[in-house]
GROMACS .gro file of C-alpha atoms in nm:
model
  403
    1MET     CA    1   0.561   2.170   0.367
    2SER     CA    2   0.502   1.803   0.440
    3ALA     CA    3   0.779   1.808   0.701
    4ILE     CA    4   0.631   2.118   0.866
    5ALA     CA    5   0.285   1.960   0.861
    6PHE     CA    6   0.427   1.646   1.023
    7ALA     CA    7   0.590   1.849   1.301
    8VAL     CA    8   0.272   2.048   1.370
    9ALA     CA    9   0.049   1.739   1.379
   10LEU     CA   10   0.303   1.553   1.592
   11GLY     CA   11   0.286   1.836   1.846
   12VAL     CA   12  -0.094   1.838   1.847
   13GLY     CA   13  -0.093   1.464   1.910
   14VAL     CA   14   0.163   1.501   2.188
   15VAL     CA   15  -0.059   1.735   2.395
   16ALA     CA   16  -0.385   1.548   2.324
   17PRO     CA   17  -0.345   1.294   2.610
   18ALA     CA   18  -0.233   1.567   2.851
   19ILE     CA   19  -0.532   1.800   2.816
   20PRO     CA   20  -0.792   1.587   3.002
   21LEU     CA   21  -0.540   1.488   3.269
   22LEU     CA   22  -0.430   1.847   3.333
   23SER     CA   23  -0.796   1.953   3.349
   24LYS     CA   24  -0.854   1.683   3.610
   25HIS     CA   25  -0.547   1.807   3.796
   26PHE     CA   26  -0.719   2.145   3.822
   27GLY     CA   27  -1.023   1.971   3.976
   28LEU     CA   28  -1.248   1.980   3.667
   29ASP     CA   29  -1.437   1.712   3.475
   30ALA     CA   30  -1.417   1.575   3.122
   31ALA     CA   31  -1.648   1.846   2.992
   32ALA     CA   32  -1.381   2.101   3.077
   33ALA     CA   33  -1.129   1.911   2.866
   34GLY     CA   34  -1.379   1.911   2.581
   35LEU     CA   35  -1.416   2.287   2.618
   36ILE     CA   36  -1.041   2.331   2.572
   37VAL     CA   37  -1.042   2.124   2.254
   38SER     CA   38  -1.349   2.301   2.115
   39SER     CA   39  -1.213   2.647   2.199
   40PHE     CA   40  -0.901   2.578   1.994
   41SER     CA   41  -1.109   2.475   1.690
   42LEU     CA   42  -1.357   2.761   1.733
   43VAL     CA   43  -1.084   3.026   1.752
   44ARG     CA   44  -0.919   2.870   1.446
   45LEU     CA   45  -1.247   2.908   1.260
   46ILE     CA   46  -1.300   3.271   1.367
   47PHE     CA   47  -0.948   3.382   1.278
   48GLY     CA   48  -0.934   3.203   0.941
   49PRO     CA   49  -1.009   3.527   0.748
   50LEU     CA   50  -0.728   3.702   0.938
   51GLY     CA   51  -0.486   3.438   0.815
   52GLY     CA   52  -0.602   3.493   0.458
   53GLY     CA   53  -0.567   3.870   0.483
   54LEU     CA   54  -0.220   3.850   0.635
   55ALA     CA   55  -0.108   3.603   0.368
   56ASP     CA   56  -0.213   3.856   0.103
   57ARG     CA   57  -0.041   4.150   0.275
   58MET     CA   58   0.267   4.001   0.441
   59GLY     CA   59   0.331   3.702   0.216
   60GLU     CA   60   0.270   3.335   0.290
   61ARG     CA   61   0.618   3.264   0.429
   62CYS     CA   62   0.601   3.543   0.687
   63THR     CA   63   0.241   3.456   0.784
   64LEU     CA   64   0.331   3.089   0.823
   65ILE     CA   65   0.626   3.167   1.050
   66VAL     CA   66   0.425   3.413   1.260
   67GLY     CA   67   0.153   3.149   1.303
   68LEU     CA   68   0.405   2.887   1.414
   69VAL     CA   69   0.563   3.128   1.663
   70VAL     CA   70   0.219   3.200   1.815
   71VAL     CA   71   0.150   2.826   1.846
   72ALA     CA   72   0.487   2.761   2.010
   73LEU     CA   73   0.451   3.044   2.263
   74SER     CA   74   0.092   2.949   2.346
   75SER     CA   75   0.197   2.590   2.412
   76LEU     CA   76   0.483   2.702   2.634
   77LEU     CA   77   0.250   2.926   2.834
   78ALA     CA   78  -0.014   2.651   2.853
   79GLY     CA   79   0.246   2.426   3.012
   80LEU     CA   80   0.313   2.699   3.270
   81SER     CA   81  -0.055   2.772   3.340
   82ALA     CA   82  -0.146   2.792   3.708
   83ASN     CA   83  -0.518   2.724   3.669
   84PHE     CA   84  -0.781   2.610   3.424
   85SER     CA   85  -0.868   2.959   3.302
   86GLN     CA   86  -0.509   3.023   3.195
   87LEU     CA   87  -0.491   2.685   3.024
   88LEU     CA   88  -0.812   2.760   2.834
   89VAL     CA   89  -0.692   3.104   2.722
   90PHE     CA   90  -0.347   2.991   2.612
   91ARG     CA   91  -0.485   2.696   2.414
   92ALA     CA   92  -0.737   2.926   2.248
   93VAL     CA   93  -0.457   3.165   2.150
   94GLY     CA   94  -0.288   2.865   1.990
   95GLY     CA   95  -0.591   2.842   1.763
   96ILE     CA   96  -0.505   3.187   1.624
   97GLY     CA   97  -0.158   3.069   1.531
   98SER     CA   98  -0.299   2.752   1.380
   99ALA     CA   99  -0.534   2.958   1.161
  100LEU     CA  100  -0.244   3.168   1.030
  101PHE     CA  101  -0.027   2.864   0.966
  102THR     CA  102  -0.294   2.655   0.796
  103VAL     CA  103  -0.405   2.919   0.547
  104ALA     CA  104  -0.049   3.026   0.459
  105ALA     CA  105   0.069   2.666   0.420
  106THR     CA  106  -0.222   2.577   0.193
  107VAL     CA  107  -0.158   2.880  -0.029
  108LEU     CA  108   0.208   2.781  -0.057
  109VAL     CA  109   0.121   2.425  -0.160
  110ILE     CA  110  -0.136   2.546  -0.414
  111ARG     CA  111   0.100   2.797  -0.572
  112ALA     CA  112   0.398   2.562  -0.574
  113ALA     CA  113   0.212   2.283  -0.757
  114SER     CA  114   0.105   2.310  -1.119
  115ALA     CA  115  -0.244   2.196  -1.213
  116HIS     CA  116  -0.152   1.843  -1.322
  117VAL     CA  117   0.012   1.751  -0.987
  118ARG     CA  118  -0.209   1.937  -0.740
  119GLY     CA  119  -0.388   1.625  -0.619
  120ARG     CA  120  -0.058   1.457  -0.537
  121ALA     CA  121   0.077   1.775  -0.377
  122MET     CA  122  -0.226   1.804  -0.150
  123GLY     CA  123  -0.192   1.433  -0.074
  124MET     CA  124   0.170   1.467   0.037
  125TYR     CA  125   0.084   1.771   0.247
  126HIS     CA  126  -0.206   1.596   0.424
  127ALA     CA  127   0.002   1.278   0.461
  128GLY     CA  128   0.246   1.477   0.673
  129PHE     CA  129  -0.040   1.582   0.901
  130MET     CA  130  -0.175   1.230   0.931
  131ALA     CA  131   0.163   1.069   0.997
  132GLY     CA  132   0.230   1.322   1.271
  133GLY     CA  133  -0.117   1.262   1.412
  134ILE     CA  134  -0.046   0.890   1.437
  135ALA     CA  135   0.292   0.930   1.608
  136GLY     CA  136   0.195   1.219   1.838
  137PRO     CA  137  -0.028   1.046   2.097
  138ALA     CA  138   0.232   0.773   2.154
  139ALA     CA  139   0.504   1.032   2.217
  140GLY     CA  140   0.270   1.233   2.438
  141GLY     CA  141   0.184   0.929   2.645
  142ALA     CA  142   0.553   0.857   2.699
  143VAL     CA  143   0.643   1.206   2.825
  144LEU     CA  144   0.333   1.217   3.048
  145ALA     CA  145   0.521   0.981   3.278
  146MET     CA  146   0.762   1.268   3.345
  147SER     CA  147   0.505   1.541   3.410
  148LEU     CA  148   0.154   1.650   3.314
  149ARG     CA  149   0.308   1.969   3.172
  150ALA     CA  150   0.592   1.804   2.981
  151PRO     CA  151   0.387   1.741   2.661
  152PHE     CA  152   0.319   2.116   2.628
  153PHE     CA  153   0.689   2.196   2.654
  154LEU     CA  154   0.770   1.920   2.406
  155TYR     CA  155   0.506   2.062   2.170
  156ALA     CA  156   0.672   2.405   2.188
  157GLY     CA  157   1.008   2.245   2.107
  158ILE     CA  158   0.866   2.055   1.811
  159ILE     CA  159   0.712   2.374   1.671
  160ALA     CA  160   1.048   2.548   1.712
  161ILE     CA  161   1.194   2.282   1.482
  162ALA     CA  162   0.909   2.346   1.235
  163ILE     CA  163   0.993   2.719   1.244
  164LEU     CA  164   1.357   2.640   1.163
  165ILE     CA  165   1.247   2.421   0.872
  166ALA     CA  166   1.022   2.699   0.741
  167VAL     CA  167   1.298   2.961   0.766
  168LEU     CA  168   1.554   2.745   0.586
  169ALA     CA  169   1.337   2.564   0.331
  170LEU     CA  170   1.129   2.864   0.222
  171ARG     CA  171   1.395   3.135   0.218
  172ARG     CA  172   1.416   3.121  -0.164
  173SER     CA  173   1.047   3.052  -0.224
  174GLY     CA  174   0.928   3.291  -0.491
  175SER     CA  175   0.565   3.225  -0.409
  176ALA     CA  176   0.618   3.328  -0.051
  177ALA     CA  177   0.649   3.698  -0.122
  178PRO     CA  178   0.366   3.942  -0.050
  179GLN     CA  179   0.112   3.939  -0.329
  180ALA     CA  180  -0.035   4.250  -0.479
  181ALA     CA  181  -0.411   4.254  -0.466
  182GLY     CA  182  -0.554   4.018  -0.717
  183THR     CA  183  -0.228   3.895  -0.866
  184SER     CA  184  -0.158   3.537  -0.947
  185GLU     CA  185   0.171   3.352  -0.941
  186ASP     CA  186   0.018   3.012  -0.986
  187PRO     CA  187   0.228   2.805  -1.225
  188GLY     CA  188  -0.077   2.600  -1.308
  189ALA     CA  189  -0.300   2.892  -1.399
  190ARG     CA  190  -0.311   2.816  -1.768
  191GLY     CA  191  -0.538   2.602  -1.978
  192VAL     CA  192  -0.887   2.471  -1.919
  193GLY     CA  193  -0.984   2.383  -1.565
  194GLU     CA  194  -1.200   2.117  -1.412
  195GLY     CA  195  -1.549   2.093  -1.550
  196GLY     CA  196  -1.465   2.267  -1.875
  197GLU     CA  197  -1.480   2.604  -1.698
  198ALA     CA  198  -1.286   2.859  -1.900
  199GLN     CA  199  -0.972   2.959  -1.714
  200GLU     CA  200  -0.831   3.307  -1.748
  201SER     CA  201  -0.502   3.352  -1.926
  202SER     CA  202  -0.197   3.408  -1.708
  203ALA     CA  203  -0.174   3.775  -1.800
  204GLU     CA  204  -0.541   3.837  -1.724
  205ALA     CA  205  -0.525   3.647  -1.395
  206GLN     CA  206  -0.238   3.862  -1.280
  207THR     CA  207  -0.451   4.175  -1.300
  208THR     CA  208  -0.785   4.035  -1.182
  209GLU     CA  209  -0.893   3.998  -0.822
  210LEU     CA  210  -1.117   3.698  -0.766
  211ARG     CA  211  -1.410   3.780  -0.539
  212PHE     CA  212  -1.628   3.546  -0.337
  213SER     CA  213  -1.928   3.634  -0.553
  214GLU     CA  214  -1.736   3.510  -0.858
  215ALA     CA  215  -1.600   3.202  -0.686
  216PHE     CA  216  -1.945   3.092  -0.570
  217ARG     CA  217  -2.058   3.086  -0.933
  218SER     CA  218  -1.800   2.816  -0.997
  219PRO     CA  219  -1.935   2.460  -0.951
  220SER     CA  220  -1.579   2.352  -0.875
  221TYR     CA  221  -1.539   2.593  -0.583
  222VAL     CA  222  -1.886   2.519  -0.443
  223SER     CA  223  -1.816   2.145  -0.459
  224ALA     CA  224  -1.479   2.199  -0.289
  225LEU     CA  225  -1.646   2.393  -0.005
  226ALA     CA  226  -1.913   2.126   0.041
  227SER     CA  227  -1.652   1.849   0.041
  228ASN     CA  228  -1.438   2.026   0.298
  229LEU     CA  229  -1.740   2.091   0.522
  230THR     CA  230  -1.844   1.727   0.497
  231LEU     CA  231  -1.489   1.608   0.565
  232GLY     CA  232  -1.476   1.810   0.886
  233PHE     CA  233  -1.833   1.734   0.995
  234THR     CA  234  -1.856   1.364   0.917
  235ILE     CA  235  -1.513   1.213   0.867
  236VAL     CA  236  -1.325   1.414   1.131
  237GLY     CA  237  -1.589   1.545   1.370
  238MET     CA  238  -1.834   1.258   1.384
  239ARG     CA  239  -1.592   0.968   1.370
  240SER     CA  240  -1.389   1.102   1.662
  241VAL     CA  241  -1.697   1.065   1.884
  242LEU     CA  242  -1.918   0.806   1.715
  243VAL     CA  243  -1.665   0.527   1.665
  244PRO     CA  244  -1.538   0.528   2.026
  245LEU     CA  245  -1.895   0.544   2.159
  246LEU     CA  246  -2.009   0.262   1.931
  247LEU     CA  247  -1.723   0.033   2.035
  248THR     CA  248  -1.779   0.116   2.401
  249SER     CA  249  -2.147   0.021   2.363
  250MET     CA  250  -2.028  -0.319   2.235
  251GLY     CA  251  -1.846  -0.374   2.564
  252THR     CA  252  -1.495  -0.345   2.421
  253GLY     CA  253  -1.188  -0.201   2.588
  254PRO     CA  254  -0.978   0.101   2.488
  255GLN     CA  255  -0.750  -0.119   2.276
  256TRP     CA  256  -1.031  -0.175   2.025
  257ILE     CA  257  -1.090   0.198   1.995
  258GLY     CA  258  -0.721   0.254   1.933
  259ALA     CA  259  -0.711  -0.028   1.679
  260ALA     CA  260  -1.012   0.107   1.488
  261LEU     CA  261  -0.896   0.469   1.470
  262GLY     CA  262  -0.537   0.358   1.405
  263THR     CA  263  -0.653   0.139   1.115
  264LEU     CA  264  -0.845   0.429   0.962
  265ALA     CA  265  -0.547   0.664   0.991
  266ALA     CA  266  -0.298   0.409   0.858
  267VAL     CA  267  -0.513   0.325   0.555
  268GLU     CA  268  -0.559   0.696   0.481
  269VAL     CA  269  -0.182   0.756   0.492
  270ILE     CA  270  -0.116   0.460   0.261
  271VAL     CA  271  -0.385   0.549   0.008
  272ILE     CA  272  -0.361   0.929   0.004
  273TYR     CA  273  -0.084   0.959  -0.257
  274PRO     CA  274  -0.246   0.711  -0.502
  275ALA     CA  275  -0.574   0.896  -0.443
  276GLY     CA  276  -0.404   1.222  -0.535
  277HIS     CA  277  -0.258   1.062  -0.846
  278LEU     CA  278  -0.600   0.942  -0.960
  279THR     CA  279  -0.743   1.286  -0.886
  280ASP     CA  280  -0.481   1.435  -1.118
  281THR     CA  281  -0.508   1.179  -1.397
  282VAL     CA  282  -0.873   1.070  -1.396
  283GLY     CA  283  -1.024   1.397  -1.276
  284ARG     CA  284  -1.129   1.603  -0.977
  285ARG     CA  285  -1.492   1.495  -1.010
  286PHE     CA  286  -1.384   1.132  -0.995
  287GLY     CA  287  -1.193   1.202  -0.674
  288VAL     CA  288  -1.483   1.376  -0.498
  289LEU     CA  289  -1.739   1.120  -0.615
  290THR     CA  290  -1.522   0.823  -0.516
  291GLY     CA  291  -1.445   0.968  -0.174
  292SER     CA  292  -1.807   1.064  -0.104
  293LEU     CA  293  -1.942   0.726  -0.218
  294LEU     CA  294  -1.693   0.516  -0.020
  295CYS     CA  295  -1.736   0.723   0.295
  296ALA     CA  296  -2.115   0.713   0.263
  297ILE     CA  297  -2.104   0.333   0.229
  298GLY     CA  298  -1.868   0.306   0.524
  299MET     CA  299  -2.078   0.536   0.740
  300ALA     CA  300  -2.404   0.358   0.651
  301ALA     CA  301  -2.250   0.016   0.715
  302LEU     CA  302  -2.177   0.116   1.074
  303ILE     CA  303  -2.554   0.112   1.135
  304TRP     CA  304  -2.554  -0.268   1.111
  305VAL     CA  305  -2.204  -0.383   1.215
  306PRO     CA  306  -2.244  -0.667   1.469
  307ASN     CA  307  -1.901  -0.672   1.636
  308PRO     CA  308  -1.576  -0.476   1.678
  309VAL     CA  309  -1.395  -0.682   1.414
  310MET     CA  310  -1.641  -0.562   1.151
  311VAL     CA  311  -1.602  -0.206   1.277
  312ILE     CA  312  -1.228  -0.226   1.209
  313ALA     CA  313  -1.296  -0.373   0.865
  314ASP     CA  314  -1.529  -0.084   0.795
  315MET     CA  315  -1.253   0.160   0.892
  316VAL     CA  316  -1.062   0.042   0.584
  317VAL     CA  317  -1.346   0.163   0.358
  318LEU     CA  318  -1.370   0.493   0.545
  319GLY     CA  319  -0.992   0.536   0.528
  320ILE     CA  320  -0.984   0.494   0.151
  321GLY     CA  321  -1.276   0.731   0.104
  322SER     CA  322  -1.135   0.998   0.334
  323ALA     CA  323  -0.803   0.982   0.145
  324PHE     CA  324  -0.985   1.097  -0.169
  325LEU     CA  325  -1.174   1.367   0.023
  326SER     CA  326  -0.845   1.491   0.168
  327THR     CA  327  -0.694   1.549  -0.178
  328ALA     CA  328  -0.961   1.616  -0.443
  329PRO     CA  329  -1.133   1.919  -0.282
  330GLY     CA  330  -0.804   2.106  -0.236
  331ALA     CA  331  -0.704   2.045  -0.598
  332LEU     CA  332  -1.054   2.145  -0.711
  333ALA     CA  333  -1.042   2.471  -0.514
  334ALA     CA  334  -0.694   2.547  -0.647
  335ASP     CA  335  -0.815   2.503  -1.005
  336ALA     CA  336  -1.103   2.742  -0.945
  337LEU     CA  337  -0.900   3.003  -0.756
  338GLN     CA  338  -0.605   3.002  -0.996
  339GLY     CA  339  -0.369   3.075  -0.708
  340ARG     CA  340  -0.529   3.409  -0.625
  341GLY     CA  341  -0.590   3.536  -0.275
  342GLY     CA  342  -0.520   3.409   0.074
  343ARG     CA  343  -0.873   3.518   0.168
  344MET     CA  344  -1.017   3.278  -0.086
  345VAL     CA  345  -0.806   2.994   0.052
  346ALA     CA  346  -0.923   3.086   0.403
  347GLY     CA  347  -1.279   3.070   0.272
  348PHE     CA  348  -1.206   2.717   0.153
  349GLN     CA  349  -1.052   2.611   0.486
  350MET     CA  350  -1.321   2.752   0.715
  351PRO     CA  351  -1.596   2.500   0.630
  352ASN     CA  352  -1.368   2.222   0.749
  353ASP     CA  353  -1.315   2.395   1.084
  354LEU     CA  354  -1.689   2.459   1.111
  355GLY     CA  355  -1.755   2.091   1.048
  356VAL     CA  356  -1.505   1.986   1.315
  357VAL     CA  357  -1.679   2.216   1.566
  358LEU     CA  358  -2.034   2.110   1.477
  359GLY     CA  359  -1.973   1.739   1.417
  360PRO     CA  360  -1.918   1.624   1.778
  361LEU     CA  361  -2.203   1.844   1.905
  362THR     CA  362  -2.444   1.704   1.645
  363VAL     CA  363  -2.341   1.348   1.721
  364GLY     CA  364  -2.406   1.394   2.091
  365LEU     CA  365  -2.758   1.523   2.026
  366LEU     CA  366  -2.840   1.249   1.774
  367VAL     CA  367  -2.719   0.968   1.998
  368ASP     CA  368  -2.876   1.108   2.316
  369HIS     CA  369  -3.215   1.180   2.157
  370GLY     CA  370  -3.215   0.915   1.885
  371SER     CA  371  -2.971   0.632   1.823
  372PHE     CA  372  -2.638   0.539   1.672
  373GLY     CA  373  -2.823   0.441   1.357
  374LEU     CA  374  -2.971   0.789   1.321
  375ALA     CA  375  -2.630   0.952   1.370
  376PHE     CA  376  -2.462   0.731   1.109
  377ALA     CA  377  -2.754   0.786   0.871
  378VAL     CA  378  -2.714   1.164   0.900
  379GLY     CA  379  -2.343   1.127   0.828
  380ALA     CA  380  -2.406   0.909   0.524
  381GLY     CA  381  -2.674   1.148   0.398
  382SER     CA  382  -2.440   1.447   0.417
  383LEU     CA  383  -2.185   1.254   0.212
  384VAL     CA  384  -2.445   1.176  -0.053
  385VAL     CA  385  -2.528   1.547  -0.078
  386CYS     CA  386  -2.157   1.622  -0.112
  387GLY     CA  387  -2.126   1.375  -0.398
  388SER     CA  388  -2.436   1.509  -0.575
  389LEU     CA  389  -2.281   1.858  -0.588
  390ALA     CA  390  -1.977   1.711  -0.760
  391LEU     CA  391  -2.203   1.586  -1.040
  392ARG     CA  392  -2.229   1.946  -1.159
  393ILE     CA  393  -1.862   1.932  -1.255
  394GLN     CA  394  -1.787   1.800  -1.603
  395PRO     CA  395  -1.547   1.501  -1.603
  396ASP     CA  396  -1.228   1.670  -1.718
  397VAL     CA  397  -0.865   1.683  -1.603
  398PRO     CA  398  -0.589   1.942  -1.638
  399SER     CA  399  -0.454   1.919  -1.990
  400ALA     CA  400  -0.095   1.873  -1.876
  401SER     CA  401  -0.183   1.543  -1.713
  402ARG     CA  402  -0.266   1.392  -2.048
  403LYS     CA  403   0.082   1.450  -2.189
   0.00000   0.00000   0.00000
């Protein structure tokens, strides 16, 4: 799954530099390019429940492959688009495929990993995404010299490789078969879960369908949802706009923006596996609290940073914190869900997509009608709220991790 995640993120990074340039080629401004990016995320959010339902009915392997095929075809058609409207539609259709892939892939990771290694499993999975995200823009910039449309064709080719990996690597995956309503094949579905919440026995879990009303009574699941929303809103959504704007206001060039965001991504890749290990051995609550606290400190510090060098130094703190928030919530949700239901996993993923959609919009309003300080303060405050919800979870770890 890490290899597939790397290929998908690499492709996304490849087309990122091409979108604004192709929009300009069609005679439109930067706002049009932003609309293309937002439409992809918005469609992903809307079709998240569809991905969960298909994973339950068709099986995760089939849903994952269908999602990747949709992404590949949409990218190919986007590269062939004759005008902006076609480009917008084809990129939006790619969001549907991304929704199917993301939900199915997350269910596969959750079901493949037992409780005492879930943090590390989620870390490896997200590390694939981040590594691909780092390499993608560089590759995209290189092929742009050939043609404005070349990155879209390259993206389709990369996804074709991901499809081949999925077909070969998952052909014997027992957890990839269609799941009867409410069954559980989670190898880690035994014992006592995070926060001392009584976990159902394996036999009982296999005959019980977990509903949203039940899941929302779990402090673990609620904390996981809040963490994922905050990760998308603050760490992903806000930093993608705030940090470049802040550095630009300091009179720096594009190289400083690249250095800052590159430092954050590199630190997150380096730290994410150790963060997952600590989440497994010390506890899920520790992971969420550590990530929320470090990110809140990093976000608040940006209110007072005097120069770009200090901004880059602050990216180290944010990178470490976001590594914990990329691993602990997924492990926490998996503990609460006990491997049951693609719809429940989709429900966990959707807050992140919502945060990515709302984050940049909120930042623009806060900066235009307030200040950078106000925007960073709102980000830090949301992280504090996220951490406070994790305090409801008792400090416990899966019993297998103590052996």
